[in-house]
Short mmCIF file of C-alpha atoms and ligand atoms in Angstrom, two decimals:
data_model
loop_
_atom_site.label_atom_id
_atom_site.label_comp_id
_atom_site.label_asym_id
_atom_site.label_seq_id
_atom_site.Cartn_x
_atom_site.Cartn_y
_atom_site.Cartn_z
CA MET O 1 141.69 115.42 11.97
CA LEU O 2 144.61 117.83 11.53
CA GLN O 3 144.26 121.23 13.17
CA THR O 4 144.98 124.15 10.82
CA VAL O 5 145.55 126.86 13.44
CA GLN O 6 146.73 126.45 17.03
CA TRP O 7 148.54 128.36 19.72
CA ALA O 8 151.90 126.84 20.57
CA ALA O 9 153.59 128.42 23.61
CA ASP O 10 154.52 131.77 22.05
CA ALA O 11 153.61 131.50 18.38
CA CYS O 12 150.65 130.71 16.19
CA ARG O 13 151.24 127.31 14.58
CA LEU O 14 149.76 126.90 11.09
CA LEU O 15 149.52 123.72 9.09
CA ASP O 16 151.38 124.66 5.88
CA GLN O 17 148.73 123.88 3.27
CA THR O 18 150.99 124.84 0.38
CA LYS O 19 152.81 121.55 1.02
CA LEU O 20 149.79 119.24 0.98
CA PRO O 21 149.20 116.48 0.06
CA THR O 22 152.81 115.24 0.16
CA GLU O 23 154.11 116.90 3.33
CA THR O 24 152.46 117.59 6.66
CA THR O 25 154.53 120.42 8.07
CA TYR O 26 153.78 123.33 10.37
CA LEU O 27 154.89 126.93 10.32
CA ASP O 28 155.27 128.89 13.56
CA VAL O 29 154.19 132.47 12.97
CA ALA O 30 155.59 134.96 15.46
CA ASP O 31 154.62 138.40 14.15
CA GLU O 32 152.04 140.18 12.03
CA HIS O 33 154.25 140.28 8.93
CA ALA O 34 154.69 136.51 8.92
CA MET O 35 150.92 136.14 9.44
CA TRP O 36 150.13 138.49 6.55
CA ASP O 37 152.46 136.50 4.33
CA ALA O 38 151.00 133.15 5.48
CA ILE O 39 147.48 134.33 4.64
CA ARG O 40 148.50 135.80 1.28
CA ARG O 41 150.45 132.68 0.26
CA LEU O 42 147.63 130.33 1.35
CA VAL O 43 149.69 128.62 4.04
CA VAL O 44 146.44 129.10 5.92
CA ARG O 45 143.37 129.35 3.69
CA GLY O 46 139.64 128.86 3.73
CA ALA O 47 137.51 131.68 5.08
CA PRO O 48 137.03 130.56 8.72
CA ALA O 49 140.67 129.49 9.17
CA ILE O 50 141.87 132.83 7.74
CA GLY O 51 139.68 134.66 10.27
CA VAL O 52 141.01 132.81 13.30
CA ALA O 53 144.60 133.10 12.09
CA ALA O 54 144.15 136.86 11.64
CA ALA O 55 142.83 137.15 15.20
CA PHE O 56 146.11 135.66 16.40
CA GLY O 57 147.92 137.97 13.97
CA VAL O 58 146.41 140.99 15.70
CA TYR O 59 147.75 139.79 19.07
CA LEU O 60 151.17 138.98 17.58
CA GLY O 61 151.36 142.49 16.14
CA VAL O 62 150.92 144.21 19.50
CA ARG O 63 152.41 141.79 21.99
CA GLY O 64 155.88 143.41 21.95
CA PHE O 65 154.49 146.94 22.29
CA THR O 66 155.58 149.14 25.16
CA GLY O 67 154.29 152.67 25.61
CA ASP O 68 151.21 154.52 26.72
CA LEU O 69 147.61 153.48 26.13
CA LEU O 70 146.86 155.92 23.31
CA GLU O 71 149.93 154.81 21.42
CA PHE O 72 148.87 151.21 22.02
CA TYR O 73 145.52 151.79 20.34
CA ASP O 74 147.29 153.49 17.41
CA ARG O 75 149.55 150.50 17.07
CA LEU O 76 146.58 148.12 17.26
CA ASN O 77 144.78 150.00 14.49
CA THR O 78 147.86 149.95 12.29
CA VAL O 79 148.23 146.19 12.75
CA CYS O 80 144.52 145.60 12.07
CA ASP O 81 144.53 147.76 8.94
CA TYR O 82 147.64 145.98 7.70
CA LEU O 83 146.31 142.45 8.23
CA ALA O 84 143.08 143.47 6.48
CA THR O 85 145.09 143.95 3.26
CA SER O 86 146.22 140.31 3.12
CA ARG O 87 143.25 138.97 1.11
CA PRO O 88 140.05 140.80 0.09
CA THR O 89 137.24 138.29 -0.43
CA ALA O 90 136.67 136.19 2.69
CA VAL O 91 134.66 138.37 5.05
CA ASN O 92 135.79 136.24 8.00
CA LEU O 93 139.11 138.10 7.84
CA PHE O 94 137.44 141.46 8.45
CA TRP O 95 134.96 139.97 10.90
CA ALA O 96 137.82 138.59 13.03
CA ILE O 97 139.87 141.77 12.87
CA ASP O 98 136.86 143.90 13.86
CA ARG O 99 136.18 141.53 16.69
CA GLN O 100 139.71 142.06 18.00
CA ARG O 101 139.28 145.84 17.74
CA ARG O 102 136.13 145.51 19.87
CA THR O 103 137.93 143.20 22.30
CA ALA O 104 140.59 145.83 22.87
CA ARG O 105 138.05 148.63 23.23
CA ASP O 106 135.88 146.68 25.69
CA ALA O 107 138.93 145.57 27.71
CA GLY O 108 140.00 149.22 27.97
CA ARG O 109 136.51 150.23 29.13
CA ASP O 110 136.44 147.52 31.80
CA LEU O 111 139.61 148.82 33.46
CA PRO O 112 139.21 150.71 36.73
CA ALA O 113 139.54 154.48 36.41
CA GLY O 114 143.14 155.57 36.91
CA ALA O 115 144.69 152.22 35.99
CA ALA O 116 148.34 152.64 35.03
CA ASP O 117 148.97 152.52 31.28
CA ASP O 118 151.43 149.60 31.42
CA HIS O 119 148.88 147.58 33.41
CA ALA O 120 146.10 148.51 30.96
CA VAL O 121 148.20 147.51 27.95
CA ALA O 122 149.08 144.17 29.57
CA VAL O 123 145.42 143.46 30.33
CA ILE O 124 144.32 144.29 26.77
CA LYS O 125 147.06 142.14 25.23
CA ALA O 126 145.99 139.21 27.42
CA ARG O 127 142.37 139.72 26.35
CA LEU O 128 143.35 139.72 22.66
CA LEU O 129 145.16 136.40 23.04
CA ALA O 130 142.27 134.91 25.03
CA THR O 131 139.78 135.98 22.34
CA ALA O 132 141.85 134.41 19.56
CA LYS O 133 142.08 131.16 21.55
CA HIS O 134 138.36 131.28 22.22
CA MET O 135 137.71 131.62 18.49
CA LEU O 136 139.44 128.26 17.94
CA ASP O 137 136.83 126.50 20.09
CA GLU O 138 133.97 128.62 18.79
CA ASP O 139 134.80 127.81 15.16
CA THR O 140 135.00 124.09 15.90
CA ALA O 141 131.65 124.16 17.71
CA ALA O 142 129.98 126.16 14.90
CA CYS O 143 131.21 123.68 12.29
CA ARG O 144 129.83 120.74 14.27
CA LYS O 145 126.43 122.37 14.58
CA LEU O 146 126.42 123.32 10.91
CA GLY O 147 127.33 119.72 10.12
CA ALA O 148 124.29 118.39 11.97
CA HIS O 149 121.93 120.80 10.17
CA GLY O 150 123.52 119.95 6.83
CA LEU O 151 123.16 116.24 7.44
CA ASP O 152 119.38 116.65 7.74
CA LEU O 153 119.38 118.05 4.20
CA LEU O 154 121.71 115.42 2.77
CA THR O 155 120.12 112.31 4.27
CA PRO O 156 117.21 112.30 1.76
CA LEU O 157 119.77 112.25 -1.07
CA ALA O 158 120.90 108.73 -0.14
CA ASP O 159 120.76 106.33 -3.08
CA PRO O 160 117.77 104.00 -2.45
CA ALA O 161 119.78 101.14 -3.98
CA ASP O 162 122.69 101.15 -1.54
CA GLY O 163 122.13 103.98 0.96
CA VAL O 164 125.23 105.92 -0.15
CA ILE O 165 124.99 109.74 -0.26
CA ARG O 166 126.85 110.84 -3.40
CA LEU O 167 127.96 114.45 -3.56
CA LEU O 168 130.13 116.79 -5.55
CA THR O 169 132.17 119.56 -3.92
CA HIS O 170 134.40 122.30 -5.26
CA CYS O 171 137.59 123.66 -3.67
CA ASN O 172 138.14 122.81 -0.02
CA ALA O 173 135.58 123.72 2.60
CA GLY O 174 136.58 120.90 4.91
CA GLY O 175 138.39 120.75 8.20
CA LEU O 176 141.45 122.25 6.57
CA ALA O 177 139.53 125.42 5.65
CA THR O 178 138.38 125.93 9.24
CA VAL O 179 139.94 125.08 12.58
CA GLN O 180 138.47 121.56 12.37
CA TYR O 181 135.50 119.69 10.74
CA GLY O 182 134.90 122.22 7.99
CA THR O 183 131.68 123.69 6.66
CA ALA O 184 130.70 121.91 3.43
CA LEU O 185 132.34 118.68 4.62
CA ALA O 186 131.08 118.91 8.20
CA PRO O 187 127.78 117.13 7.32
CA VAL O 188 129.86 114.32 5.84
CA TYR O 189 131.98 113.92 8.97
CA VAL O 190 128.99 114.16 11.30
CA GLY O 191 127.15 111.72 9.02
CA VAL O 192 130.02 109.21 9.10
CA GLU O 193 129.99 109.36 12.91
CA ARG O 194 126.28 108.51 12.76
CA GLY O 195 126.73 105.57 10.42
CA HIS O 196 125.89 107.17 7.05
CA ARG O 197 127.94 106.33 3.98
CA PHE O 198 129.20 108.92 1.51
CA HIS O 199 130.99 109.13 -1.79
CA VAL O 200 132.39 112.56 -2.60
CA TYR O 201 133.50 113.74 -6.04
CA ALA O 202 136.13 116.45 -5.51
CA ASP O 203 136.68 118.95 -8.33
CA GLU O 204 140.43 119.39 -8.51
CA THR O 205 139.92 123.21 -8.49
CA ARG O 206 142.42 124.85 -10.77
CA PRO O 207 144.61 126.80 -10.56
CA LEU O 208 145.80 125.96 -7.03
CA LEU O 209 144.18 122.52 -6.75
CA GLN O 210 142.59 122.87 -3.32
CA GLY O 211 140.17 120.09 -4.32
CA SER O 212 142.68 117.43 -5.29
CA ARG O 213 145.47 118.49 -2.92
CA ILE O 214 143.41 119.27 0.18
CA THR O 215 139.81 117.99 -0.03
CA ALA O 216 140.84 114.59 -1.36
CA PHE O 217 143.64 114.44 1.23
CA GLU O 218 141.38 115.06 4.20
CA LEU O 219 138.47 112.92 2.98
CA LYS O 220 140.79 110.00 2.34
CA ALA O 221 142.47 110.46 5.73
CA ASN O 222 139.02 110.26 7.31
CA GLY O 223 138.02 107.12 5.41
CA VAL O 224 135.46 108.74 3.08
CA ASP O 225 135.21 107.33 -0.47
CA THR O 226 136.59 110.05 -2.71
CA THR O 227 136.95 110.50 -6.45
CA VAL O 228 139.01 113.37 -7.83
CA ILE O 229 137.88 114.85 -11.13
CA CYS O 230 139.25 117.66 -13.28
CA ASP O 231 136.98 120.70 -13.13
CA ASN O 232 135.78 120.15 -16.70
CA MET O 233 134.39 116.71 -15.76
CA ALA O 234 131.68 117.94 -13.40
CA ALA O 235 129.08 118.12 -16.19
CA THR O 236 129.69 114.51 -17.17
CA VAL O 237 129.52 113.39 -13.54
CA MET O 238 126.10 115.05 -13.22
CA ALA O 239 124.88 113.90 -16.64
CA GLN O 240 125.73 110.33 -15.66
CA LYS O 241 123.83 110.77 -12.38
CA LYS O 242 126.90 109.94 -10.31
CA VAL O 243 125.97 112.57 -7.70
CA ALA O 244 122.67 113.49 -6.06
CA GLY O 245 123.70 116.90 -4.81
CA VAL O 246 126.40 119.58 -4.59
CA ILE O 247 127.69 121.13 -1.39
CA VAL O 248 130.25 123.93 -1.25
CA GLY O 249 131.54 126.49 1.22
CA THR O 250 131.65 130.24 0.83
CA ASP O 251 133.92 133.19 1.47
CA ARG O 252 131.14 135.73 1.73
CA VAL O 253 127.35 135.69 1.50
CA ALA O 254 125.67 138.99 0.59
CA ALA O 255 122.40 140.07 2.24
CA ASN O 256 120.33 138.79 -0.71
CA GLY O 257 121.91 135.30 -0.63
CA ASP O 258 124.42 135.77 -3.47
CA VAL O 259 127.44 133.67 -2.59
CA ALA O 260 131.15 134.19 -3.33
CA ASN O 261 133.25 131.05 -3.38
CA LYS O 262 136.27 129.62 -5.16
CA ILE O 263 136.43 130.33 -8.89
CA GLY O 264 134.47 127.66 -10.72
CA THR O 265 131.68 127.42 -8.18
CA LEU O 266 129.35 129.44 -10.41
CA GLY O 267 129.79 126.93 -13.24
CA VAL O 268 129.01 124.06 -10.89
CA ALA O 269 125.85 125.84 -9.69
CA VAL O 270 124.68 126.40 -13.28
CA LEU O 271 125.26 122.71 -14.02
CA ALA O 272 123.41 121.62 -10.89
CA ARG O 273 120.40 123.69 -11.93
CA HIS O 274 120.52 122.22 -15.44
CA TYR O 275 120.65 118.66 -14.12
CA GLY O 276 118.03 119.31 -11.43
CA ILE O 277 120.17 118.51 -8.41
CA PRO O 278 120.30 120.61 -5.22
CA PHE O 279 123.12 123.11 -4.74
CA TYR O 280 123.78 123.66 -1.04
CA VAL O 281 126.06 126.29 0.47
CA ALA O 282 127.52 125.82 3.94
CA ALA O 283 128.09 129.19 5.60
CA PRO O 284 128.93 129.85 9.24
CA THR O 285 127.34 133.15 10.26
CA SER O 286 130.86 134.66 10.35
CA SER O 287 130.79 134.39 6.52
CA ILE O 288 127.56 136.36 6.10
CA ASP O 289 128.00 140.04 5.25
CA MET O 290 124.73 141.88 5.72
CA SER O 291 126.44 145.17 4.84
CA LEU O 292 126.51 144.22 1.15
CA ALA O 293 123.13 144.19 -0.57
CA THR O 294 124.17 141.92 -3.44
CA GLY O 295 127.08 139.79 -4.58
CA ASP O 296 128.18 142.42 -7.17
CA GLN O 297 129.65 144.35 -4.27
CA ILE O 298 131.87 141.53 -3.03
CA PRO O 299 135.54 142.32 -3.76
CA ILE O 300 137.05 139.52 -5.83
CA GLU O 301 140.72 138.76 -5.37
CA GLU O 302 142.86 138.50 -8.49
CA ARG O 303 145.99 136.44 -8.07
CA PRO O 304 149.31 136.34 -9.94
CA ALA O 305 149.38 135.04 -13.52
CA VAL O 306 152.11 132.57 -12.64
CA GLU O 307 149.56 130.46 -10.73
CA VAL O 308 147.88 129.78 -14.08
CA THR O 309 150.92 129.59 -16.34
CA HIS O 310 153.14 127.54 -14.01
CA GLY O 311 150.61 125.93 -11.69
CA LEU O 312 151.47 122.29 -12.18
CA GLY O 313 155.20 122.38 -11.48
CA LYS O 314 156.04 123.28 -15.07
CA GLN O 315 155.22 125.97 -17.59
CA THR O 316 151.85 125.25 -19.19
CA ALA O 317 151.29 128.43 -21.24
CA PRO O 318 153.55 130.43 -23.58
CA ASP O 319 155.62 133.32 -22.22
CA GLY O 320 153.87 136.68 -22.46
CA VAL O 321 150.34 135.39 -23.00
CA GLY O 322 147.47 137.29 -21.31
CA VAL O 323 146.14 135.67 -18.13
CA PHE O 324 142.95 136.31 -16.14
CA ASN O 325 143.13 134.79 -12.66
CA PRO O 326 140.20 135.73 -10.39
CA ALA O 327 140.32 133.58 -7.26
CA PHE O 328 136.56 133.65 -6.62
CA ASP O 329 133.24 134.01 -8.40
CA VAL O 330 129.73 134.90 -7.29
CA THR O 331 126.83 132.49 -7.58
CA PRO O 332 123.47 134.28 -7.70
CA ALA O 333 121.03 133.43 -4.92
CA GLU O 334 118.54 132.03 -7.44
CA LEU O 335 120.87 129.07 -8.05
CA VAL O 336 121.30 128.27 -4.34
CA THR O 337 118.90 125.65 -2.97
CA ALA O 338 119.63 126.44 0.68
CA ILE O 339 122.27 128.04 2.90
CA ILE O 340 123.29 125.95 5.91
CA THR O 341 124.50 127.82 8.98
CA GLU O 342 125.31 126.76 12.54
CA ARG O 343 121.99 128.38 13.52
CA GLY O 344 119.88 126.46 11.06
CA VAL O 345 119.05 126.18 7.38
CA VAL O 346 117.98 129.26 5.40
CA ARG O 347 115.86 128.85 2.27
CA PRO O 348 114.86 131.40 -0.37
CA PRO O 349 113.99 134.19 -0.33
CA TYR O 350 117.19 134.71 1.63
CA GLY O 351 116.97 138.30 2.87
CA GLU O 352 114.79 137.66 5.88
CA GLY O 353 116.27 134.27 6.77
CA LEU O 354 119.83 135.57 6.72
CA ARG O 355 118.84 138.52 8.92
CA ARG O 356 117.30 136.06 11.38
CA VAL O 357 120.39 133.82 11.68
CA VAL O 358 122.81 136.71 11.88
CA GLY O 359 120.61 138.23 14.59
O1 MRU W 401 141.62 130.50 -1.87
P1 MRU W 401 141.12 129.64 -0.76
O2 MRU W 401 141.72 128.28 -0.75
O3 MRU W 401 141.21 130.33 0.58
O4 MRU W 401 139.56 129.47 -1.08
C1 MRU W 401 138.77 128.74 -0.19
C2 MRU W 401 137.36 128.61 -0.61
O5 MRU W 401 136.94 129.13 -1.62
C3 MRU W 401 136.44 127.90 0.33
O6 MRU W 401 135.45 127.22 -0.38
C4 MRU W 401 135.77 128.93 1.26
O7 MRU W 401 136.76 129.72 1.87
C5 MRU W 401 134.94 128.29 2.30
S1 MRU W 401 135.92 127.50 3.51
C6 MRU W 401 134.90 126.81 4.69
#
């Protein structure tokens, strides 16, 4: 399994996902500007991976700082505020940045009274790097746990005729959207380890094709039967009973269980309800935002028109035509069968269950 984010001597090494599936190349990111750009351009993408990358970005933005402690905290805040403007929808970005702000504050508090400023700054920088590295392991562990909980839900969907669990997924919420293993695909990987067989239909996920470029790439690399379909084929796949369930990831879950995920997810959820198949959402607790009452409040990123008009390596729409390119949509909680977290499965009504897992 390829690792999306890692620490390599003195830089944060990102798998460049803009190049998949034809090239496996890495980009070494050495400062906060390069990290901002990597997040914005989707070199690193997927809510959990964005969060961990941003945590390294915070460290990279302050590591060269010299000066007194107050100036250091000013600098830290500037870097945090800046990185927070890279993408608006995945709450993991803000969760990770806030966590680094707390890391710095707590490290400052732990210092003995009268510690010299240069010593204090060095200690806080080291703590920021250690926290980012820790988040790599933490994310991997959360995905594995989430995978085991998700597998319990998916096992009953196995086809009685041949034992294969047939699923549809949208976008990429696999290992390449996290540090490793993924969220929506974690039950598949854990299941394969335990001897279950899967067949996954991957929506190609226009306009940036995370489904065909990334989900199909990683499932195939891990030996899982995979069929790529254009987004407009999902209804036919369900009508023909080719899948027994849908599982997707999320960028942000509101307190009532409304779920933001890649544009097109809402349509898939509506179809799943129509065809009477379960619609599961895999959400590490770092993707749950209890500060927003409903999904209407989730900020939805709009991306450049060129992704729609020139997305397939050539111009596919006339010059000057109007383009609407929201990167995410919100699926109402009533269409979500269950939300799978690393701390267990939450079922409707979601308010209380989400509060419990977030703690
Ligand atoms: O624009 P992207 O590629 O970052 O969008 C990713 C998704 O929508 C994923 O489904 C979501 O972040 C969950 S990743 C575990």
